[in-house]
XYZ file of C-alpha atoms in Angstrom:
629
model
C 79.408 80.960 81.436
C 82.619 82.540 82.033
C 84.406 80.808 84.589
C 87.828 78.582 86.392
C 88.095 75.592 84.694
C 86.010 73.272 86.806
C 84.778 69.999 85.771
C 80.941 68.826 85.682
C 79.578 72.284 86.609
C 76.379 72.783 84.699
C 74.698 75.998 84.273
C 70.951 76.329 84.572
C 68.241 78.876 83.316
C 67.347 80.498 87.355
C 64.797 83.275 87.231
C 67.082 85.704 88.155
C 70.364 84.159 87.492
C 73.632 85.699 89.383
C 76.206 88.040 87.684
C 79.258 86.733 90.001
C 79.261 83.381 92.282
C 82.114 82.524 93.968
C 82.607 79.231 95.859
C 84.565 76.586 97.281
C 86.152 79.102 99.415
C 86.806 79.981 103.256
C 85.011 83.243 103.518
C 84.818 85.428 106.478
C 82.449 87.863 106.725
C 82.583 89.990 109.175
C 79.239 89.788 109.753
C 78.637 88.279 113.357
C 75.415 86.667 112.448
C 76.763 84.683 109.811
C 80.656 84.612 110.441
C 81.660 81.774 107.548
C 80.568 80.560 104.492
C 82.120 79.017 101.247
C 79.997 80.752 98.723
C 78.486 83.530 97.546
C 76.176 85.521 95.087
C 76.080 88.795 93.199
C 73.668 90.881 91.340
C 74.366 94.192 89.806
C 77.356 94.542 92.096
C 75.081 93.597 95.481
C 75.568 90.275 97.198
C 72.181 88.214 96.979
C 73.353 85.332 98.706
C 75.689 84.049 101.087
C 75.975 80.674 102.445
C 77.214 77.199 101.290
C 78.117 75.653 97.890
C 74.526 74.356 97.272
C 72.510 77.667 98.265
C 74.544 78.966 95.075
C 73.902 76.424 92.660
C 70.542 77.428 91.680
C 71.769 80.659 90.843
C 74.052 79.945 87.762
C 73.098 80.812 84.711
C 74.828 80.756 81.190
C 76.030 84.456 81.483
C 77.230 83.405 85.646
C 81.321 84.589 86.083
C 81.965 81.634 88.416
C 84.852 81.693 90.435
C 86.411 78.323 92.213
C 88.111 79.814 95.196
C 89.921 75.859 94.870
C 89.517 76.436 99.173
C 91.638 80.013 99.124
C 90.594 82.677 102.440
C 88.226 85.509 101.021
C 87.402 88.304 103.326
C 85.511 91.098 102.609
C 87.311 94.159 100.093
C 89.745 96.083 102.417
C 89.054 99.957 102.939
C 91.717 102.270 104.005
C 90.704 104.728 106.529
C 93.342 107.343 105.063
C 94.775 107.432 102.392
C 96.199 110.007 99.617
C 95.353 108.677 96.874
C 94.018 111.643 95.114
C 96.922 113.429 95.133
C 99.592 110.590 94.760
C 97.709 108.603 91.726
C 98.572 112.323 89.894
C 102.231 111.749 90.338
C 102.602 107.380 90.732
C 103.880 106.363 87.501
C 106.303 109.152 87.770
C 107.675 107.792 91.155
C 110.511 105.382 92.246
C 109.168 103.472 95.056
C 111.162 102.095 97.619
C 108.090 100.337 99.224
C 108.851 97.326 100.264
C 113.245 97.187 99.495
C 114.998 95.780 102.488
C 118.290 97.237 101.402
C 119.683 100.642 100.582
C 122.364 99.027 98.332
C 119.339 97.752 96.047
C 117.625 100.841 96.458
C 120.616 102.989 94.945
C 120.813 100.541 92.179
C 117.373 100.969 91.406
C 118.034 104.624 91.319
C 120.828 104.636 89.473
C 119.089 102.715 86.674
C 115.992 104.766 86.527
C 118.756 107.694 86.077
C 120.222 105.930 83.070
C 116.656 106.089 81.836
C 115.029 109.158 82.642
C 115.316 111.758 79.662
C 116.539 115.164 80.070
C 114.398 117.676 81.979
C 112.465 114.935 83.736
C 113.661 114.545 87.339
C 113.299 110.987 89.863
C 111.909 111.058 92.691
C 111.386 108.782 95.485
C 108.570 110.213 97.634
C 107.561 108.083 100.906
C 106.981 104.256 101.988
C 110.382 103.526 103.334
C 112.443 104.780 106.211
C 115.579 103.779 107.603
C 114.226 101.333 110.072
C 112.987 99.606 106.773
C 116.700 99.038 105.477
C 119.399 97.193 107.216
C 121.858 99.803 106.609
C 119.360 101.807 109.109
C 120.050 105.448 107.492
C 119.536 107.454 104.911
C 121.374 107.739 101.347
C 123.905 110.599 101.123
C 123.715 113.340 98.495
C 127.508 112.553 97.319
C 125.563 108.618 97.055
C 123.169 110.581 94.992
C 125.621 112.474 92.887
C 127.441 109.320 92.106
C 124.164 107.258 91.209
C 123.259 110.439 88.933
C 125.667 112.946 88.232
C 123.089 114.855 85.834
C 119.479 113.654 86.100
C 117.810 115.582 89.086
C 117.053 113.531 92.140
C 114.863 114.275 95.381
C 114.819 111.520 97.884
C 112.001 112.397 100.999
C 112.379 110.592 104.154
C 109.005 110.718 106.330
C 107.730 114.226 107.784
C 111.796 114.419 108.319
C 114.162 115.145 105.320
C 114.883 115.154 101.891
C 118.044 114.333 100.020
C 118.885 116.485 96.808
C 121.577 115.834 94.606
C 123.311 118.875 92.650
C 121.426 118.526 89.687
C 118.249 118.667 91.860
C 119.333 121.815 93.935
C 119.870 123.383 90.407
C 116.470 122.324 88.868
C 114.661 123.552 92.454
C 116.837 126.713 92.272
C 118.064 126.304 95.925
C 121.553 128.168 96.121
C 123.436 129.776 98.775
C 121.068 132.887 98.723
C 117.861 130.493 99.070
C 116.637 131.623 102.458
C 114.765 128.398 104.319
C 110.927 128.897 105.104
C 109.786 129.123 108.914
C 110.107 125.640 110.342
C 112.359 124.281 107.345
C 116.393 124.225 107.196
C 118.280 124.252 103.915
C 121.674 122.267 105.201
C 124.678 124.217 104.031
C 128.703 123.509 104.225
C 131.457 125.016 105.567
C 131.367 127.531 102.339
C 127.523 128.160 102.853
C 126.504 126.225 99.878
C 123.588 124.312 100.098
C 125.017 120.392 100.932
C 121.522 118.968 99.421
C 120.167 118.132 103.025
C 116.351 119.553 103.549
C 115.271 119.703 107.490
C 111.866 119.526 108.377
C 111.927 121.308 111.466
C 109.431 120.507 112.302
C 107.275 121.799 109.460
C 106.946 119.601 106.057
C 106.164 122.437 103.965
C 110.052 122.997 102.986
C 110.168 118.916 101.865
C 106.690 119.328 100.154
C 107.401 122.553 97.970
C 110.504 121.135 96.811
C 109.431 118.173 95.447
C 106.415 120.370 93.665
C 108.797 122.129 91.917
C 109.113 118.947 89.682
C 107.796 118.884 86.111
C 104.127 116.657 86.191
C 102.223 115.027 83.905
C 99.774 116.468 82.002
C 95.657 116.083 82.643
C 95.297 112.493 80.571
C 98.648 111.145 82.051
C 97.328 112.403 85.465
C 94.448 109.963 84.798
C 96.346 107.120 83.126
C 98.988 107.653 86.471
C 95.728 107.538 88.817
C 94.249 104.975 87.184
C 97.643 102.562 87.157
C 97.628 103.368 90.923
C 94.298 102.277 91.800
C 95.188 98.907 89.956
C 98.057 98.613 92.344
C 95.770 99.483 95.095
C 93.712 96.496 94.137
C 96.838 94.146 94.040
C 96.685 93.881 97.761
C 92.730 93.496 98.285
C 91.688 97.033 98.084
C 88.096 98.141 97.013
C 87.954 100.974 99.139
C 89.089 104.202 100.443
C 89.017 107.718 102.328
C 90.876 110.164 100.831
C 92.823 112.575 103.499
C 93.412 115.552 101.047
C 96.421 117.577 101.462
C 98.256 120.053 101.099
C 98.504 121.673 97.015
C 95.738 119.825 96.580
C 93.148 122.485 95.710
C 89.082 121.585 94.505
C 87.960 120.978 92.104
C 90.792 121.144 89.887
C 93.049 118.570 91.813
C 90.271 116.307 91.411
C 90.309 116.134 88.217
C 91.997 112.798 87.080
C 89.826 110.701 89.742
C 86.235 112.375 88.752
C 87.122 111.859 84.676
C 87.812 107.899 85.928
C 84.698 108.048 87.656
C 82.369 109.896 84.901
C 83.532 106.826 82.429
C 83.056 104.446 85.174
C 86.359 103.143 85.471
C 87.201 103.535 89.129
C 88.187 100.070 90.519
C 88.236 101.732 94.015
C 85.549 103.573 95.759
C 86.789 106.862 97.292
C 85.160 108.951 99.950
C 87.273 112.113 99.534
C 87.748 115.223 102.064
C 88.580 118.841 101.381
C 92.248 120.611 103.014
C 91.582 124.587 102.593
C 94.919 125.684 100.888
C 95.303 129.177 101.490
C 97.847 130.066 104.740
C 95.283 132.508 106.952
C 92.164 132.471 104.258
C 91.291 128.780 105.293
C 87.457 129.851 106.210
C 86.917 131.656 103.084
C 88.088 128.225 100.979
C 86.086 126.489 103.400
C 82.831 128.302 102.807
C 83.256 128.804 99.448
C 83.452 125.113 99.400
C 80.445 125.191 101.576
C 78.527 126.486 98.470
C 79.648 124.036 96.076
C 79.155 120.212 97.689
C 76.883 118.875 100.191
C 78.378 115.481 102.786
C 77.821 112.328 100.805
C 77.059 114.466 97.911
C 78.047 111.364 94.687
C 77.668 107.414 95.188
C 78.838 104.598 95.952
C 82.176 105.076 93.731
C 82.665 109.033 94.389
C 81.568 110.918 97.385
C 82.306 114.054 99.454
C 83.016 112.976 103.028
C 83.987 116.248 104.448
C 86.726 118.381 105.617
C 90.571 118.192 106.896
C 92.618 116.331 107.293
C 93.877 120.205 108.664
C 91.007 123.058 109.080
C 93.786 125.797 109.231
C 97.510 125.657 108.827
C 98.420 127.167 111.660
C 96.689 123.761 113.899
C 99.530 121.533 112.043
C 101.793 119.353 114.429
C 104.010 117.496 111.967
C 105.504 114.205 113.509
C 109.156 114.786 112.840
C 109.951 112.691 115.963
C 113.652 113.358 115.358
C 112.683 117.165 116.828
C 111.011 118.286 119.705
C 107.273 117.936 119.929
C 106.313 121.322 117.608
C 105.327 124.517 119.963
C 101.979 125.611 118.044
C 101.103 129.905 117.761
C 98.077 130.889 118.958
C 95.636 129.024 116.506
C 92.456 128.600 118.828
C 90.286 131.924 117.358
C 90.318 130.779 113.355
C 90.226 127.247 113.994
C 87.329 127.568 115.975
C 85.630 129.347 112.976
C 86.488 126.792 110.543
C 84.710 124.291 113.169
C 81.529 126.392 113.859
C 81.243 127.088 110.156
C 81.355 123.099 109.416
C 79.389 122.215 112.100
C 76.780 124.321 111.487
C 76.075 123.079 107.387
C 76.165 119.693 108.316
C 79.552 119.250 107.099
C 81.672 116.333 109.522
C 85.674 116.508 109.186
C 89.152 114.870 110.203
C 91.571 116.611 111.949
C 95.409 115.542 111.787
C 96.801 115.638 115.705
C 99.817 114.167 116.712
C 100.047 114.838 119.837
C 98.142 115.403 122.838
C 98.487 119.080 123.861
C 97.442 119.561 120.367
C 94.886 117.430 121.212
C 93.674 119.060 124.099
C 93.509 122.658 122.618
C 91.071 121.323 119.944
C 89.065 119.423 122.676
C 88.538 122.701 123.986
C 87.459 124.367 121.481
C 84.875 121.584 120.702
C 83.522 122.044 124.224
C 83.099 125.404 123.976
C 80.576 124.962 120.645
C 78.882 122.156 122.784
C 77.857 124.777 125.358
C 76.088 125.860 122.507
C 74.416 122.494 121.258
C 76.930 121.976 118.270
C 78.248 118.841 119.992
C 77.412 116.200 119.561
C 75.076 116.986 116.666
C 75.885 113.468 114.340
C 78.219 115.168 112.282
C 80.724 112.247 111.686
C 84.593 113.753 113.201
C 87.543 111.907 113.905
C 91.328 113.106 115.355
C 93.714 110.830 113.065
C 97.133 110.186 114.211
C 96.888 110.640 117.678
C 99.586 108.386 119.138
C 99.686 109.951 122.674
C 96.551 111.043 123.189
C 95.599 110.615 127.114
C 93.003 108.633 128.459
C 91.389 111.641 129.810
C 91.232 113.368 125.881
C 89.848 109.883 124.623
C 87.056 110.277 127.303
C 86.875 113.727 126.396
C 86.944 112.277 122.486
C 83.659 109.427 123.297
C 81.557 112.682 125.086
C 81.895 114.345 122.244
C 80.851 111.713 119.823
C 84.242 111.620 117.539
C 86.183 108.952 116.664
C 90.001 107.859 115.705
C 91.998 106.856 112.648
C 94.771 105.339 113.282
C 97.750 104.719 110.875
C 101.023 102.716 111.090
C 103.137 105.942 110.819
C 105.080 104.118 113.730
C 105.920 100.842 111.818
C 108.468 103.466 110.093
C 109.573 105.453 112.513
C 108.910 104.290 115.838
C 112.314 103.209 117.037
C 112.919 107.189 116.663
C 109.675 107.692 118.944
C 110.805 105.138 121.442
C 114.911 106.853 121.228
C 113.004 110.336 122.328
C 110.215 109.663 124.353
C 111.439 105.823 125.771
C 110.239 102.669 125.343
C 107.079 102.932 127.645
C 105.805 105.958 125.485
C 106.793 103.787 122.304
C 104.741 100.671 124.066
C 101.240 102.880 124.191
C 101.991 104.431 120.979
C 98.735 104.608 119.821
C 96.938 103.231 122.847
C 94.863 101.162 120.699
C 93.925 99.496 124.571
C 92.746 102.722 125.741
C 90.357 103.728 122.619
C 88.547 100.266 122.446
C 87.930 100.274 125.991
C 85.935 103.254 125.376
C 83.907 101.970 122.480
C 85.236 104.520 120.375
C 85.205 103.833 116.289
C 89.016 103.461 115.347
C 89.359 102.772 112.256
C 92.934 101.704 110.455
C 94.960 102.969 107.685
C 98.136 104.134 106.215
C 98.637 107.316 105.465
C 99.928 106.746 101.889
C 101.317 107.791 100.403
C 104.440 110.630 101.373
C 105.166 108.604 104.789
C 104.111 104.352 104.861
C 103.706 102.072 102.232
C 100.025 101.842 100.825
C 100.343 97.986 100.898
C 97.468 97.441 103.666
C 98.866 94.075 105.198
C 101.587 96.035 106.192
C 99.572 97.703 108.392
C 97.677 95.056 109.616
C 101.057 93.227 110.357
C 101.764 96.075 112.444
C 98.174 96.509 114.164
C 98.407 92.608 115.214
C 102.132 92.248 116.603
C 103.372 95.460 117.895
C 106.479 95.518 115.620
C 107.774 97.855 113.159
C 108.585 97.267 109.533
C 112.309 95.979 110.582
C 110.478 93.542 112.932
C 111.653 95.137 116.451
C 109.000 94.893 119.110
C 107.532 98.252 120.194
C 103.952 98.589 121.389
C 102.558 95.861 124.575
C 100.278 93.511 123.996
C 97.670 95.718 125.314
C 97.802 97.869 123.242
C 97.693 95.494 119.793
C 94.841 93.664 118.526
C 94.027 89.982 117.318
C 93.809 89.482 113.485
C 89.810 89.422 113.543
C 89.632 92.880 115.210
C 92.422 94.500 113.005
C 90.378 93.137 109.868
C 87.778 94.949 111.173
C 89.271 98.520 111.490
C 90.658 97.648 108.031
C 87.068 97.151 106.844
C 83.646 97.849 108.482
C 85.089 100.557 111.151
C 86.094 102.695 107.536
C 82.448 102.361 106.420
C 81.716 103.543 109.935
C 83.573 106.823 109.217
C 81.813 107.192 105.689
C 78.132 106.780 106.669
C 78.123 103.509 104.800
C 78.095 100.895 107.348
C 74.840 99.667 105.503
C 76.298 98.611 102.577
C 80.579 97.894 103.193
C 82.465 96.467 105.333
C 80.455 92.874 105.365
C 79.680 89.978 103.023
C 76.186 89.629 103.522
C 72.991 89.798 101.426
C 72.359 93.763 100.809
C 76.238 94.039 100.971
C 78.539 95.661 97.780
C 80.218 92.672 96.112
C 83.427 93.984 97.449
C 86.038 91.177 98.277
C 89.364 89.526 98.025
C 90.511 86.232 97.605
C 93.369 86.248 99.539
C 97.659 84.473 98.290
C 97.588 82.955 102.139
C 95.345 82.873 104.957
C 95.091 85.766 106.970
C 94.061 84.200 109.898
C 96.698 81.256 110.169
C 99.587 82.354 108.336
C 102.565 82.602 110.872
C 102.420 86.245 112.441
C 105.841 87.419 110.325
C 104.502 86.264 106.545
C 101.184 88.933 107.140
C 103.317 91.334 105.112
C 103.734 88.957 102.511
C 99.793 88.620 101.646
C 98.373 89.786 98.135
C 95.064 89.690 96.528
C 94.809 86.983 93.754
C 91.573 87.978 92.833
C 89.937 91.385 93.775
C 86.005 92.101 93.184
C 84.790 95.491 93.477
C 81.194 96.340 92.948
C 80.731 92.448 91.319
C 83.562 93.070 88.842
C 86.970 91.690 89.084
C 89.227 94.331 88.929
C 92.901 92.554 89.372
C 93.622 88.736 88.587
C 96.618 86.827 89.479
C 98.399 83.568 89.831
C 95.821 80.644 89.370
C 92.856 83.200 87.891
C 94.750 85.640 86.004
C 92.902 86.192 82.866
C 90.047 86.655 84.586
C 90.253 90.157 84.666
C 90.880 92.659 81.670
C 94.560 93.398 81.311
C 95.553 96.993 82.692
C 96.922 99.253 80.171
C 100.089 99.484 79.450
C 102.142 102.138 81.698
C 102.907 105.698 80.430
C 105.373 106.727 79.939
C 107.368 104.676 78.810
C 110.494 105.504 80.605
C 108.380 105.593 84.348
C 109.943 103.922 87.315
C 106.684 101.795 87.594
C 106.641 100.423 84.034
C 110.226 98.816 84.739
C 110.045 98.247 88.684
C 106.543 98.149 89.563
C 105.574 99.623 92.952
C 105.325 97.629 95.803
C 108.766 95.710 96.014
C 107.878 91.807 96.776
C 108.886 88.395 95.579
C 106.810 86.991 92.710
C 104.006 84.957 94.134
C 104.324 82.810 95.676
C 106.413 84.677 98.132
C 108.185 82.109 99.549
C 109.310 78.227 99.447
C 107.081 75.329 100.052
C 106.072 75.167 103.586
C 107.858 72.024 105.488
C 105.361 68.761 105.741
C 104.970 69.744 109.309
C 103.228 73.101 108.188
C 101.265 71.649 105.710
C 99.651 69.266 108.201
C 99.165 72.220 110.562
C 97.245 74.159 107.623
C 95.278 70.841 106.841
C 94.152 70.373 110.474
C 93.104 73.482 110.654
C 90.872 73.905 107.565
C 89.072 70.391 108.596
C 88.365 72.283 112.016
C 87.595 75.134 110.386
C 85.006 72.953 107.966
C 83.985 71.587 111.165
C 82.758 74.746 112.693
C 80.794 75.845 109.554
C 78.880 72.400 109.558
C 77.917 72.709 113.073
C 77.000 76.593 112.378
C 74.196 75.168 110.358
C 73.127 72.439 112.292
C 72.601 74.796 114.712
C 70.518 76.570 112.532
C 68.616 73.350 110.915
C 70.330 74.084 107.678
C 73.019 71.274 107.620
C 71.082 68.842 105.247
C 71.419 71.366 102.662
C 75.130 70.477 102.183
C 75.869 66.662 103.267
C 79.350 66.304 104.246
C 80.848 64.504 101.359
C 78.984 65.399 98.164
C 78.458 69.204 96.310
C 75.703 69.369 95.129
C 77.097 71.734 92.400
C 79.505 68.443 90.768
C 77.577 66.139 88.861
């Protein structure tokens, strides 16, 4: 029996013995028919059982992984409504994150070390999860900051849909010079003597920021996999067994796939990923869509690997980048191919995602929709959703619920929303995403993050910013209509993703018939003060019954990750996510700890009388387990 060290536990020779069991813990389910337990079963990566310590103990056998929780929160595997994963685990070991630094002083020293490091012909690159509401400097570095930090190593710094830095040896390696001539919706910053300065503009279209940055080198097809797979670990770090995959842009099919469908063929995917399709070709987006159309059927895979669809754009020309330091983007014309792309989806069965800032881009879609319900297309079960959408109108959400979509909503705003509130005031900024408005409805929101070329993939980041309304610097910004309590944000972080895959069945829950999917949590999500959500890890993550990352009091229970390649990457030396070691912060004061202490013996209090209510409360008597000798 492989196992925590815990005294008197004796296995036994059950029928049909459990793989996994995990108990003495404070699990939450999800599941509104059973909301707590303290213990669990799995078989071949299914939960069998779910209840207290003694409806477990029959289950162990001598090849039973049991896991002592020792008490620890476990709630069910997290699942990130939108993520990037595909296309960022190609390029993650090769990235300097700033996820997570509170300081651009420490973030140029990190820099400037990875510089010292980085061999010749290999550039850095620091490519999304921080903005400058996330430092206390509260802007951006310079490119003379960059040319000092590294005077020959080529360096691109990106900053949100908005900008990216470039220091000379970068302009040189991109081959930007005076005669470069900026794409449509891009500016190439120049001085007085029209060389380029090393400023990129989004304005307001990406594609300048995006093409640049492809124009460094890349790994090749095994590091690709060795980068995703180092990724996904990370992923796991901070409870994650489960994703949607956006797509994106230069991120064709099936060749961009490659790295996560080679994890998957040997069975070494540690998250399951429900991925979508981005046609990639500027004007020839239905011909990539039905050529697509030919190759892979919705929900074509399993439970590890599966086609979810298209988007997150059906056509180019539909794009309303958020660069909320611009105007709100004045779209062409885009109504006659986009509502191709949508009959041609809609008609094979195929549901999609549709990225839509704002609401007069909003509206035009709507439209377009209506038009093809005239004609029975909508609704027709087809799962759609409008991510983004932080001002859509109450009148587009109703428009939204006729229609049968739903809404994914991302904490874009946690980085950038003191630059929404600057433009568009602080009562725009307070309904920005009128999280109120959609639940009201009954619509399906679920959460994510957008990872990972704006916000941090850490999810409790997110979740921090779901349940208090503040951005990553802490400033207050949405009303309190318009957040949601910690059970309903766990919720869009978990069940309402299943919701968008089809899989509501199987994910989302802890209960019998469930995927062994879970996370046994650093702190309690649920009583932790409001400000230390952020601070939250994953000690032990399960994913299909396995346990896929190990830390603090159960490390070793998982098989080491690999070693990361190269050798010289920004991740092997600085990891990603930048936190304290756990645990995150001092002893709580005596005060606290008696807070924490009266609240599990409530909390035990309320599971006891959950049974009795349900005549099972002589299975565990109040002071003896059953499972001790």
């Amino acid at each position: 029996m492989t196992s925590m060290p815990v005294t008197g536990l004796v296995d036994g020779t059950p029928a049909r013995p459990a793989d996994l069991v995990v108990r003495n813990a404070k699990i939450f389910t999800g599941d509104d028919q059973r909301p707590f337990a303290t213990a669990l079963a799995a078989t071949a990566g299914v939960i069998d059982t779910v209840g207290g310590d003694a409806d477990v103990a029959g289950l162990i056998g001598s090849k039973t992984v049991v896991v002592d929780a020792m008490g620890r929160r476990v709630v069910p595997g997290l699942n990130d409504s939108h993520n990037h994963v595909v296309r960022g685990g190609l390029h993650y070991t090769l990235e300097l994150r700033w996820d997570g630094v509170r300081t651009l002083r420490q973030a140029l020293a990190m820099l400037r070390e990875q510089a010292a490091r980085t061999p010749q012909g290999q550039w850095v690159r620091v490519a999304g999860g921080w903005s400058v509401e996330s430092f206390v400097e509260r802007r951006m570095p310079t490119p003379a900051e960059l040319n000092e930090a590294a005077p020959d190593t080529p360096v691109i710094v990106t900053h949100l849909y908005q900008a990216a830095i470039l220091n000379r040896a970068a302009l040189k390696a991109a081959g930007i010079t005076r005669e470069t001539a900026a794409p449509p919706g891009g500016q190439i910053v120049r001085g007085h003597d029209g060389e380029p300065t090393g400023m990129l503009i989004a304005s307001p279209s990406a594609l300048l920021l995006y093409s640049t940055i492809a124009k460094a080198p890349v790994l090749d097809p095994e590091g690709q996999r060795e980068s995703t797979r180092q990724f996904l670990h990370e992923l796991n770090r901070f409870g994650l067994t489960s994703l949607i995959d956006a797509a994106g842009g230069f991120q064709d099919f099936p060749s961009g796939y490659a790295a996560v469908t080679g994890l998957h063929e040997a069975g070494e995917l540690t998250v399951r990923i429900a991925y979508h399709l981005f046609p990639q070709t500027f004007g020839g987006e239905v011909d990539d869509l039905r050529r697509w159309i030919g190759m892979v059927r919705p929900e074509d895979g399993d439970g590890w690997l599966r086609f979810n669809g298209a988007g997150e754009n059906l056509i180019w020309a539909a794009a309303d980048f958020e660069n909320f330091t611009q105007p709100r983007p004045e779209l062409p014309a885009y109504e006659g191919e986009f509502e191709k792309a949508v009959r041609l989806l809609m008609e094979h069965g195929w549901g999609f995602r549709l990225h839509a800032t704002y609401d007069e881009t909003i509206r035009r879609d709507l439209a377009v929709f209506e038009k093809l319900a005239a004609e029975g297309l909508f609704p027709s079960g087809n799962r759609w959703l409008f991510d983004h959408a932080e001002t859509i109108s109450p009148e587009s959400l109703d428009r939204v619920a006729a229609l049968g979509g739903a809404i994914g909503v991302q904490h874009r705003l946690a980085y950038q929303g003191e630059t929404f509130r600057d433009r568009y005031g602080a009562e725009a900024a307070a309904a920005a995403p009128p999280l109120g408005a959609m639940r009201e409805r009954g619509l399906t929101v679920a959460a994510g993050t957008d990872a990972t070329r704006v916000s941090t993939y850490n999810p409790w980041v997110a979740l921090y910013w779901l349940v208090s309304g503040r951005n990553v610097a802490g400033v207050p910004l949405r009303s309190p209509a318009n957040r949601v309590d910690r059970e309903t944000a766990l919720a869009m972080y978990t069940s309402a993703g299943a919701a968008l895959t089809g899989e509501e069945d199987v994910k989302g829950h802890l209960s019998p018939g469930h995927y062994a999917d879970l996370a046994v949590l650093s702190d309690d999500y649920f009583t932790v003060p409001e400000d230390e959500i952020p601070a939250i890890e994953s000690l032990l993550t399960v994913a299909g019954g396995r346990i896929v990352y190990a830390a603090g009091q159960f490390e070793g229970l998982a098989a080491s990750a690999p070693a990361v390649m190269p050798e010289w990457s920004p991740i092997a030396h600085f990891g990603g996510y930048q936190a304290s070691p756990w645990p995150a912060r001092p002893e709580r004061s005596g005060v606290r700890q008696a807070e924490l202490l009266g609240q599990a013996a409530a909390e035990s209090a309320g599971y006891r009388r959950w049974r009795v209510e349900r005549g099972l409360a002589a299975d565990v008597p109040a002071l003896d387990d059953p499972c001790f000798g």
